[in-house]
Amino acid sequence: SLLDRCRQGDQAAEQELVCYFVSRVSGFAEKRIAPLYKRRFDGDDVANSVMKSLILRVRKGMIDCEDEW
C-alpha cells in the first residue's frame, strides 16, 4: 500500500501522498485562518506543516489506516 511504501522511506510514495492531500488541506486551512493571521501565513503554510508532520508520523509507524491507498 502507499502507506507501507512511505514507511519504508519510498520518496515517490511520500510525494504521491502529499500530492493527494496538500490542496485539500490548504483549502480547508485557508477558509479557517482568521483575517488577523492571514498577513503572517496562509493555507499553503499550514498545509506544508501538516504534510511534514504526516510524513514524519507515517515513517515512525504512528499512522495506521484500514483503507489501502
mmCIF file of C-alpha atoms in Angstrom:
data_model
loop_
_atom_site.group_PDB
_atom_site.id
_atom_site.type_symbol
_atom_site.label_atom_id
_atom_site.label_comp_id
_atom_site.label_asym_id
_atom_site.label_seq_id
_atom_site.Cartn_x
_atom_site.Cartn_y
_atom_site.Cartn_z
ATOM 1 C CA SER A 1 0.000 0.000 0.000
ATOM 2 C CA LEU A 2 1.004 3.626 -0.304
ATOM 3 C CA LEU A 3 1.424 3.957 3.461
ATOM 4 C CA ASP A 4 3.613 0.847 3.587
ATOM 5 C CA ARG A 5 5.821 2.278 0.870
ATOM 6 C CA CYS A 6 6.058 5.560 2.792
ATOM 7 C CA ARG A 7 7.010 3.684 5.958
ATOM 8 C CA GLN A 8 9.848 2.078 4.009
ATOM 9 C CA GLY A 9 11.163 5.516 3.013
ATOM 10 C CA ASP A 10 9.941 5.493 -0.590
ATOM 11 C CA GLN A 11 10.160 9.177 -1.542
ATOM 12 C CA ALA A 12 7.955 8.718 -4.609
ATOM 13 C CA ALA A 13 5.222 7.308 -2.340
ATOM 14 C CA GLU A 14 5.661 10.217 0.050
ATOM 15 C CA GLN A 15 5.292 12.648 -2.842
ATOM 16 C CA GLU A 16 2.163 10.833 -4.007
ATOM 17 C CA LEU A 17 0.681 11.074 -0.509
ATOM 18 C CA VAL A 18 1.495 14.777 -0.271
ATOM 19 C CA CYS A 19 0.052 15.465 -3.733
ATOM 20 C CA TYR A 20 -3.145 13.690 -2.758
ATOM 21 C CA PHE A 21 -3.724 15.758 0.387
ATOM 22 C CA VAL A 22 -1.933 19.100 0.052
ATOM 23 C CA SER A 23 -4.576 21.008 -1.919
ATOM 24 C CA ARG A 24 -7.356 19.704 0.317
ATOM 25 C CA VAL A 25 -5.526 20.707 3.481
ATOM 26 C CA SER A 26 -4.550 24.092 2.039
ATOM 27 C CA GLY A 27 -8.122 24.872 1.003
ATOM 28 C CA PHE A 28 -9.505 23.738 4.343
ATOM 29 C CA ALA A 29 -6.975 25.853 6.259
ATOM 30 C CA GLU A 30 -7.389 28.898 4.022
ATOM 31 C CA LYS A 31 -11.089 29.070 4.835
ATOM 32 C CA ARG A 32 -10.438 28.898 8.573
ATOM 33 C CA ILE A 33 -7.488 31.200 9.140
ATOM 34 C CA ALA A 34 -8.630 34.325 10.945
ATOM 35 C CA PRO A 35 -8.092 37.532 8.931
ATOM 36 C CA LEU A 36 -5.718 38.800 11.605
ATOM 37 C CA TYR A 37 -3.282 35.967 10.827
ATOM 38 C CA LYS A 38 -3.568 35.922 7.036
ATOM 39 C CA ARG A 39 -0.814 38.526 6.732
ATOM 40 C CA ARG A 40 1.575 36.143 8.526
ATOM 41 C CA PHE A 41 0.698 32.807 6.916
ATOM 42 C CA ASP A 42 -1.744 31.242 4.507
ATOM 43 C CA GLY A 43 -3.296 27.880 3.735
ATOM 44 C CA ASP A 44 -0.175 26.706 1.922
ATOM 45 C CA ASP A 45 1.946 27.370 5.020
ATOM 46 C CA VAL A 46 -0.447 25.318 7.126
ATOM 47 C CA ALA A 47 -0.578 22.548 4.508
ATOM 48 C CA ASN A 48 3.228 22.344 4.357
ATOM 49 C CA SER A 49 3.409 21.966 8.118
ATOM 50 C CA VAL A 50 0.665 19.343 8.141
ATOM 51 C CA MET A 51 2.300 17.366 5.333
ATOM 52 C CA LYS A 52 5.675 17.411 7.092
ATOM 53 C CA SER A 53 4.037 16.102 10.287
ATOM 54 C CA LEU A 54 2.090 13.483 8.336
ATOM 55 C CA ILE A 55 5.186 12.118 6.590
ATOM 56 C CA LEU A 56 7.196 12.019 9.823
ATOM 57 C CA ARG A 57 4.407 10.163 11.611
ATOM 58 C CA VAL A 58 3.929 7.710 8.761
ATOM 59 C CA ARG A 59 7.690 6.984 8.781
ATOM 60 C CA LYS A 60 7.531 6.289 12.517
ATOM 61 C CA GLY A 61 4.536 3.971 12.085
ATOM 62 C CA MET A 62 2.262 6.299 14.042
ATOM 63 C CA ILE A 63 -0.344 6.464 11.272
ATOM 64 C CA ASP A 64 -2.418 3.361 10.719
ATOM 65 C CA CYS A 65 -5.322 3.324 8.325
ATOM 66 C CA GLU A 66 -7.592 0.456 7.375
ATOM 67 C CA ASP A 67 -8.055 1.784 3.855
ATOM 68 C CA GLU A 68 -5.418 0.717 1.368
ATOM 69 C CA TRP A 69 -4.165 3.657 -0.688
#
